[in-house]
XYZ file of C-alpha atoms in Angstrom:
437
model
C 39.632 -87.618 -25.389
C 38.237 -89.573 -28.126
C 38.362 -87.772 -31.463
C 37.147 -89.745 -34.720
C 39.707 -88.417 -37.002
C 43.420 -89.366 -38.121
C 46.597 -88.132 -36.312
C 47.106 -87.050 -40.109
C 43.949 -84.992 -40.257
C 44.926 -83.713 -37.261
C 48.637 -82.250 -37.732
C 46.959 -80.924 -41.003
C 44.453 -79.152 -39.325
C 46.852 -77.597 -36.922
C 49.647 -77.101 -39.447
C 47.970 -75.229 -41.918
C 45.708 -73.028 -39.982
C 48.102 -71.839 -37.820
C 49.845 -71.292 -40.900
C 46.475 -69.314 -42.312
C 45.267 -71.852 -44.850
C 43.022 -74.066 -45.462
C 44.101 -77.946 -44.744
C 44.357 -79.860 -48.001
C 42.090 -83.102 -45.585
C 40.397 -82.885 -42.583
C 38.084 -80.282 -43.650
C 34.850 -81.989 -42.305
C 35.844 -81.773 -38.767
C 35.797 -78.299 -39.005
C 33.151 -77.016 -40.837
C 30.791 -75.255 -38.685
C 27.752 -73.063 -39.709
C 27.741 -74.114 -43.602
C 24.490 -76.533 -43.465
C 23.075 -74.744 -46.730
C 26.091 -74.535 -48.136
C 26.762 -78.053 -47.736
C 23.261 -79.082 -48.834
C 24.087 -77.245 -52.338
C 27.089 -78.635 -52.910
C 25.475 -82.205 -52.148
C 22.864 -81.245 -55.014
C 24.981 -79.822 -57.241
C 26.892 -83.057 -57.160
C 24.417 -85.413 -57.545
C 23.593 -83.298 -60.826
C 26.925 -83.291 -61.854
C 27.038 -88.027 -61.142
C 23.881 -87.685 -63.591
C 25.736 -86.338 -65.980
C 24.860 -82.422 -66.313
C 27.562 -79.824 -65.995
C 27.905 -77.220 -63.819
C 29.943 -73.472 -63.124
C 29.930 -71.873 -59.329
C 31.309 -68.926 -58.405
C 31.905 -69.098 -54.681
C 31.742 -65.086 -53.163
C 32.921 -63.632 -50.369
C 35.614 -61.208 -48.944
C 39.223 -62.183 -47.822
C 39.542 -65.040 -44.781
C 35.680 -65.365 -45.442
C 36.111 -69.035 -46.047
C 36.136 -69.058 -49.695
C 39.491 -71.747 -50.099
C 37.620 -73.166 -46.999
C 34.508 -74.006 -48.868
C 36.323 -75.587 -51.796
C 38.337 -77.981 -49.603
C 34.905 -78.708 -48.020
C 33.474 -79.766 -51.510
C 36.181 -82.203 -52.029
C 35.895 -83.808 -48.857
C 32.106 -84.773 -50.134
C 33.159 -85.105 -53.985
C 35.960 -88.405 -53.220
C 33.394 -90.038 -50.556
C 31.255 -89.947 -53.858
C 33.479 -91.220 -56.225
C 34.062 -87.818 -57.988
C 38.163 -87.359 -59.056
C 39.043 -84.011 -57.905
C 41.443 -80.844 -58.293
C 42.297 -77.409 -57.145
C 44.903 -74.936 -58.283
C 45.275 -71.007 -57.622
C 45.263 -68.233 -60.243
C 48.347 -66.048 -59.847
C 49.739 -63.520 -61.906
C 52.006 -66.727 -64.188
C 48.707 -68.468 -64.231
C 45.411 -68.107 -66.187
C 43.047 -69.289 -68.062
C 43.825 -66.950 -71.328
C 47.364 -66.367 -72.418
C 49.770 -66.723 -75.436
C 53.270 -67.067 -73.336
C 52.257 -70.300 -71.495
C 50.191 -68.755 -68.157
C 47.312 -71.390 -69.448
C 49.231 -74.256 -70.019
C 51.007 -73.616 -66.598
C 47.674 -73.170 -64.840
C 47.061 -76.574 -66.609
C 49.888 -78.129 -65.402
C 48.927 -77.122 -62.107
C 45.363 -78.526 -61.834
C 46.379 -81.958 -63.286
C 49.539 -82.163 -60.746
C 46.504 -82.084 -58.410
C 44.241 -84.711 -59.353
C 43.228 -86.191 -55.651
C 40.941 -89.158 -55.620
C 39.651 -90.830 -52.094
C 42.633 -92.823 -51.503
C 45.052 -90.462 -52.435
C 43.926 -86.955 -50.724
C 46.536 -84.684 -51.209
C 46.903 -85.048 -54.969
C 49.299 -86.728 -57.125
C 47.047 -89.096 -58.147
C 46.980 -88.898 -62.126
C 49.916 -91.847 -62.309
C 47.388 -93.844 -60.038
C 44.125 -93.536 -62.588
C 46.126 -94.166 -65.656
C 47.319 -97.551 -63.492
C 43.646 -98.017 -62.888
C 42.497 -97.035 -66.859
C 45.180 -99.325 -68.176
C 44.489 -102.606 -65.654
C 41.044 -102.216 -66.803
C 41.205 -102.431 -70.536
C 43.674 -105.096 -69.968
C 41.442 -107.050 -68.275
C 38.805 -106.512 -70.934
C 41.066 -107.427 -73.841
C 41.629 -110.777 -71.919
C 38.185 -111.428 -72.078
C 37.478 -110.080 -75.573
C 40.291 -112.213 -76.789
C 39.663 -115.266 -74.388
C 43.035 -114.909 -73.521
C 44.427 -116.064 -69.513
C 44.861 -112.945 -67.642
C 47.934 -114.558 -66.409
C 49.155 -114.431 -70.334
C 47.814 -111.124 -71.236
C 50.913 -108.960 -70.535
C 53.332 -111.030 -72.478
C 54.895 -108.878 -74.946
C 52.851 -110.817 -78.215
C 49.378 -109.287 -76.876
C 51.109 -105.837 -77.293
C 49.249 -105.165 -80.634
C 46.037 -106.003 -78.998
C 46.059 -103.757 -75.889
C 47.374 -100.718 -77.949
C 44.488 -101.254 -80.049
C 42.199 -101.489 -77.330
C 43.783 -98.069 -75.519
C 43.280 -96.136 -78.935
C 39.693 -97.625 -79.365
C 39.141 -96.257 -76.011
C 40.490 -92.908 -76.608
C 38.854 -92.005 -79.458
C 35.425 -93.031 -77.568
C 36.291 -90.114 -75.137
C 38.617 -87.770 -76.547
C 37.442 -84.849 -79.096
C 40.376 -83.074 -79.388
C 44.241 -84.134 -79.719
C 42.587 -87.828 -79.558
C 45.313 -89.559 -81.619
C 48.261 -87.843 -80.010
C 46.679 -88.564 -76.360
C 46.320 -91.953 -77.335
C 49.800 -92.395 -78.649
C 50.712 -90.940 -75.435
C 48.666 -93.272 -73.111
C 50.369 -96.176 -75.171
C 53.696 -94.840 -74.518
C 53.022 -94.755 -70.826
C 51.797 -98.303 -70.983
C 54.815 -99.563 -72.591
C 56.622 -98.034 -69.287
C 54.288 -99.526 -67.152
C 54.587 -102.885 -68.905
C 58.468 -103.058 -69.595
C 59.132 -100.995 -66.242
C 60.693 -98.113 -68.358
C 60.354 -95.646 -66.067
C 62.035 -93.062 -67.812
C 59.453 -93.071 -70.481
C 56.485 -93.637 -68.099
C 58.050 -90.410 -66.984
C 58.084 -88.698 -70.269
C 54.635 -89.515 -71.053
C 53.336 -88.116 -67.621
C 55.122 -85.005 -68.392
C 53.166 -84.821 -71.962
C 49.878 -85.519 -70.107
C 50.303 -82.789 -67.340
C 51.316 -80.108 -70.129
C 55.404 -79.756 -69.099
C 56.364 -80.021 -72.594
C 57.682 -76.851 -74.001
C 58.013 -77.379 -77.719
C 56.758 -79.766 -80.390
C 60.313 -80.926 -81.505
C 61.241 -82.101 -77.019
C 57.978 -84.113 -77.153
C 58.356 -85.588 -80.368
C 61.938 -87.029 -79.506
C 61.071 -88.459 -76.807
C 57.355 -89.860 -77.685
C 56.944 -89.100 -81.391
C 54.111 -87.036 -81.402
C 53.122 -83.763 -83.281
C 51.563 -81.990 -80.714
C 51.748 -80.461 -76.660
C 49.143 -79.222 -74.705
C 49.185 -75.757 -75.129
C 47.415 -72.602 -74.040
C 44.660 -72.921 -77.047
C 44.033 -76.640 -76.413
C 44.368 -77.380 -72.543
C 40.724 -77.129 -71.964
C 39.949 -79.617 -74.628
C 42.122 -81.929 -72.683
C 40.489 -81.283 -69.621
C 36.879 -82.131 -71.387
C 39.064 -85.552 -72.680
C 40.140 -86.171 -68.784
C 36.671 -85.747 -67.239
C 35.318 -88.506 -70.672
C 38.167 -90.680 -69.003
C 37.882 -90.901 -65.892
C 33.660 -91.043 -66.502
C 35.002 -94.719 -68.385
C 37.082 -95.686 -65.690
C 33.789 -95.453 -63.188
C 34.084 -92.265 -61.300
C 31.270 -90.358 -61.392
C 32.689 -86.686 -62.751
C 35.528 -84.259 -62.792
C 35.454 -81.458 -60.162
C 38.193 -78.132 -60.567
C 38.232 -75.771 -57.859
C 40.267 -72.192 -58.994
C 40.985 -70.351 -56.576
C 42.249 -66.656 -56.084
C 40.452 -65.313 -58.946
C 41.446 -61.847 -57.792
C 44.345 -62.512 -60.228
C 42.039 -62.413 -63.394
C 40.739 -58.745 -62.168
C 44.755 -57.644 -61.669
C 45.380 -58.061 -64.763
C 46.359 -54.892 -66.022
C 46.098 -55.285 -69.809
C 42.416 -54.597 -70.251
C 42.250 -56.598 -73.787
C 43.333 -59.653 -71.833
C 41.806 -59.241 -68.838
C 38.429 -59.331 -71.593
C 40.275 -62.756 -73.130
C 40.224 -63.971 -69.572
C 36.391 -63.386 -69.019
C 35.641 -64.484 -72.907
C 36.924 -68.459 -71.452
C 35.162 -67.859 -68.462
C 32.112 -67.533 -70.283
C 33.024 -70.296 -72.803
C 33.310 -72.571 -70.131
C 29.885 -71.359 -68.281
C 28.456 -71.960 -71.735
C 30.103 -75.423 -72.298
C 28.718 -76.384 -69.112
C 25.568 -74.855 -69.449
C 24.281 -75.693 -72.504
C 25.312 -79.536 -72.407
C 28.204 -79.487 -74.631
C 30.287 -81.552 -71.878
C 29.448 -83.896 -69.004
C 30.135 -84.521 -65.805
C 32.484 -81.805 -65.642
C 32.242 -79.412 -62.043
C 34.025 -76.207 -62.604
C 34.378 -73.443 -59.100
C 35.484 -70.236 -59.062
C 36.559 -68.491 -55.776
C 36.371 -64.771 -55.959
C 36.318 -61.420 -54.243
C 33.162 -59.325 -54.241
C 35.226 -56.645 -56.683
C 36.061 -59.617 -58.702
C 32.323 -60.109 -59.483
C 31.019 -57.287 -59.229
C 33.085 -54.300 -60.252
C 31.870 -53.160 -63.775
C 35.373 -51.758 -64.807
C 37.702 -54.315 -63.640
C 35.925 -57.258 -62.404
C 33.367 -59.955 -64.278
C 30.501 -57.441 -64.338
C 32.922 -55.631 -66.915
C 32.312 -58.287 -69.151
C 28.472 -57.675 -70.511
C 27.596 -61.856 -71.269
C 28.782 -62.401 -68.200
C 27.160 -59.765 -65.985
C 23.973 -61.217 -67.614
C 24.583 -64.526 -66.463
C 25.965 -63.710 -63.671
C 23.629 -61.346 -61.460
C 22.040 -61.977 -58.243
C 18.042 -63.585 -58.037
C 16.766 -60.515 -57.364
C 14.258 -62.477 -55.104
C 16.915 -63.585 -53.188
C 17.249 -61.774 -49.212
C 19.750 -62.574 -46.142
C 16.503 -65.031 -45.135
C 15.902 -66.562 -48.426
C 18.738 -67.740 -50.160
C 19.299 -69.143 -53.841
C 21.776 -71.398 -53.510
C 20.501 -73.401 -57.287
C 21.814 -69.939 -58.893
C 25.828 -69.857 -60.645
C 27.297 -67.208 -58.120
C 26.942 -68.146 -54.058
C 27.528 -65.400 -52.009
C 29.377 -66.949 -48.521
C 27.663 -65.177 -45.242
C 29.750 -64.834 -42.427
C 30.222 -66.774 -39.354
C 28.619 -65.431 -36.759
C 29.863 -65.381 -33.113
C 28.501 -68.128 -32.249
C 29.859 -70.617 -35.066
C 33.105 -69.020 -34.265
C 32.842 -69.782 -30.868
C 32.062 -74.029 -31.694
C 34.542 -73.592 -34.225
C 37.281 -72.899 -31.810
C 36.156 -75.111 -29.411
C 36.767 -77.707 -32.034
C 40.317 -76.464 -32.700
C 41.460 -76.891 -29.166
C 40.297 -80.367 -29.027
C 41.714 -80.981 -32.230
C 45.023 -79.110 -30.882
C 45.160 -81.604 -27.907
C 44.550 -84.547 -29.595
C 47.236 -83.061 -32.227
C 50.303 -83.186 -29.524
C 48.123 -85.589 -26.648
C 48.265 -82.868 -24.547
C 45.256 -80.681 -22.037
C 45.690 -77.164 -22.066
C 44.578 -74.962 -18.852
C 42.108 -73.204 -21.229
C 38.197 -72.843 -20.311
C 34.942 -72.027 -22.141
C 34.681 -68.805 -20.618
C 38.361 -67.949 -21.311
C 37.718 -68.497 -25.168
C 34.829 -66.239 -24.457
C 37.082 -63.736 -23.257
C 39.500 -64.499 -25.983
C 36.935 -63.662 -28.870
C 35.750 -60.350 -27.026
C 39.285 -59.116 -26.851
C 39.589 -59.618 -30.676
C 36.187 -58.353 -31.834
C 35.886 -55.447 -29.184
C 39.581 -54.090 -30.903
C 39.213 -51.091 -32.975
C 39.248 -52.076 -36.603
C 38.021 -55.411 -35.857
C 34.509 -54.693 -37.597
C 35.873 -53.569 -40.386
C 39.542 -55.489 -40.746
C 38.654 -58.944 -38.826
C 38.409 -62.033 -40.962
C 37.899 -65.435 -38.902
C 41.091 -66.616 -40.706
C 42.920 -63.804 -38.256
C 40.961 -64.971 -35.272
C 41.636 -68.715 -36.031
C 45.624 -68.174 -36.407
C 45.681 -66.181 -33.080
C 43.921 -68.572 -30.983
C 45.952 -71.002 -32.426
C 49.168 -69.172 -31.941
C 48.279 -68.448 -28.316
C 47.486 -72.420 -27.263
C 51.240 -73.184 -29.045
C 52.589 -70.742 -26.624
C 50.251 -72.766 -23.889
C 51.978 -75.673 -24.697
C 55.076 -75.051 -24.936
C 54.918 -72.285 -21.641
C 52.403 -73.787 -19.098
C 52.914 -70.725 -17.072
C 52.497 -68.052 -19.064
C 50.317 -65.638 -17.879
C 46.539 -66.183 -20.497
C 44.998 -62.988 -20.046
C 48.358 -61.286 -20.852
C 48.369 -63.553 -23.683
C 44.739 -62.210 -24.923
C 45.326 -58.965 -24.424
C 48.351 -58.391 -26.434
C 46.202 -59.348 -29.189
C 46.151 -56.703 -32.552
C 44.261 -56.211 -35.735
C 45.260 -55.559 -38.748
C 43.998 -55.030 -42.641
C 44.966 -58.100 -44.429
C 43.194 -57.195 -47.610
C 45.153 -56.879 -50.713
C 45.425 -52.954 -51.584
C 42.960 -52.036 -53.424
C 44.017 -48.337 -53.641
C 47.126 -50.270 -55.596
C 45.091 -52.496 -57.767
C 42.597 -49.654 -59.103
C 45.796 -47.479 -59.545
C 47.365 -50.191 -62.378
C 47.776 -48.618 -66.114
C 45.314 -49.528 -68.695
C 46.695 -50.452 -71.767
């Protein structure tokens, strides 16, 4: 068994699926039955590299392959030089607020910069390195000094000019305090301060609470705060466009969380940024910046909860009417996901168990026609039309070849048939019930 992916990929893949997520790598040796999909996203990207701007809103009921869809997009993003995010709307985070949700949903999408060589996020500390080596490199040849001199404590004056010169070029907003900041964090980086390499991360990623904390420690005026984090987040995407990557994607997941929100003026707040941002994007007033939304059907559609609720945005926002099951838009803001059919589920878990042996170098006792038998069993179970997501099926056939492995003689078709479905949809009846204010 010859698999071209990492043992990494691989325990990923396993890990996480049988855990009923999506893997944070390895997506791309899954992905079965998405070839439009994919082909929009490659577009959309190469629009994106050119400079243009773009919103998506990625549809599609629960274990549909929403999350799936938006690791997928990274995969192809960091093989194209793109710098990429994702982070989840929950009930403490959102893109409206005045008691910190925003800043904290922020925090969250810059503690998960990824880039190529650093997959699983983390990587902010790693592009600052790269921002910083770069202009001192460029300062040594500005100033015809030996890059073997440059970081002697004299030339100081020099690169912190160079770093503000360079932050006003791509910041709009909070540009002086950003650049004192970036300074700051150089000083760390050249004296090997940590602590204060530290403290200017911390300003950077939004985990300041109050003016007076951050102006202790790094002597600025201002945080990043729930007016101002998406101005930072246009002053990122100018960055790392300098340092040579080609955008700034964020995934946001879970948008369900924006239709629970029970207050109905800030549920409206919510929607007024989403449109903002669709308009930013839109009409050219930022570049190179890839925003995606992953949503529920309700939390598109429904006029007196969800985005439709919101009148700019329904208008924006509703389907090419042109558009049919055999001719699909996929140029227009809001992609509706289609379901796997049986087929694709049946590759798909063919993949898994090969991934699954190669996983734990292992060969399970389990045919073609046995996975065959497997899938009937779950979609010939009442409720499975209705209830059955291929997250559920995945995390059962997964579940059963751990028990294979681990019990070589337990009985399969005992294993199959103990199989059950069950609603894992949020309640709705719950949601709709929630007092207006």
């Amino acid at each position: 068994m010859s698999l071209r992916m990492k043992t990494k990929e691989a325990t990923a893949i396993i890990n996480s699926l049988s855990a009923g997520v999506v893997p944070s790598i390895g997506v791309q040796h899954i992905t079965v039955g998405r070839k439009l999909e994919i082909e929009a996203i490659t577009s959309a990207l190469e629009d994106v590299k050119n400079g243009h701007s773009l919103v998506r809103f990625w549809i599609g009921d629960f274990g549909s392959g929403k999350s799936f869809i938006l690791h997928l997009l990274n995969t192809v993003a960091t093989k194209q030089k793109f710098v990429v995010t994702n982070a989840d709307f929950t009930p403490d985070n959102r893109l409206y607020s005045n008691d910190g949700k925003s800043v904290a949903l922020y925090s969250a999408i810059m503690d998960n910069i990824a880039i190529q060589t650093k997959p699983e996020g983390g990587a902010l500390p790693t592009l600052l390195d790269k921002w910083i080596e770069q202009v001192i490199s460029k300062t040594a040849q500005l100033n015809n000094i030996p890059i073997t001199e440059i970081r002697d404590e004299r030339y100081f004056n020099l690169i912190q000019e160079s770093i503000m010169q360079t932050v006003h070029e791509v910041t709009e907003t909070g540009g002086f305090d950003f650049g004192v900041v970036v300074i700051k964090y150089y000083e760390g980086y050249l004296k090997d301060d940590e602590y204060l390499r530290r403290n200017a991360l911390k300003w950077l990623k939004g985990e300041y609470r109050t003016k007076t904390e951050a102006r202790q420690d790094l002597g600025v005026r201002e945080i990043v705060n729930d007016l101002n984090f998406y101005d930072m987040l246009k002053n990122f995407t100018r960055l790392f466009v300098s340092i040579g990557y080609s955008g700034f994607i964020v995934n946001l997941d879970e948008a369900i969380n924006l239709y629970k929100i029970s207050t109905s003026t800030m549920r409206a707040k919510n929607y007024e940024k989403v449109l903002s941002i669709f308009n930013d994007c839109f009409q050219g007033k930022v570049s190179n910046l890839f925003i995606n939304f992953a949503g529920t059907k309700e939390f598109l559609e429904n006029e007196r909860r969800g985005l439709f609720s919101y009148d700019a945005l329904k208008t924006r926002l509703e389907t090419n009417r042109f558009e049919t099951l055999e001719h699909r838009d996929l140029a227009q803001p809001v992609i509706k996901l289609v379901p796997l059919n049986h087929n694709e589920i049946f590759v798909l878990l063919e993949k898994l168990k090969e991934i699954f042996e190669f996983n734990f170098n292992i060969e399970l006792d389990i045919s073609e026609t046995e996975i065959q038998i497997f899938m009937e069993e779950m979609f010939n179970k009442p409720g499975a039309e209705e209830f059955l997501t291929p997250r559920e099926v995945i995390r059962d056939f997964l579940n059963i070849l751990s028990i294979l492995r681990q019990n070589p003689d337990a009985d399969k078709s005992e294993l199959i048939s103990a199989i059950q479905i069950s609603d894992e949809r949020p309640d709705e009846a719950a949601i709709n019930s929630i007092e207006e204010l």
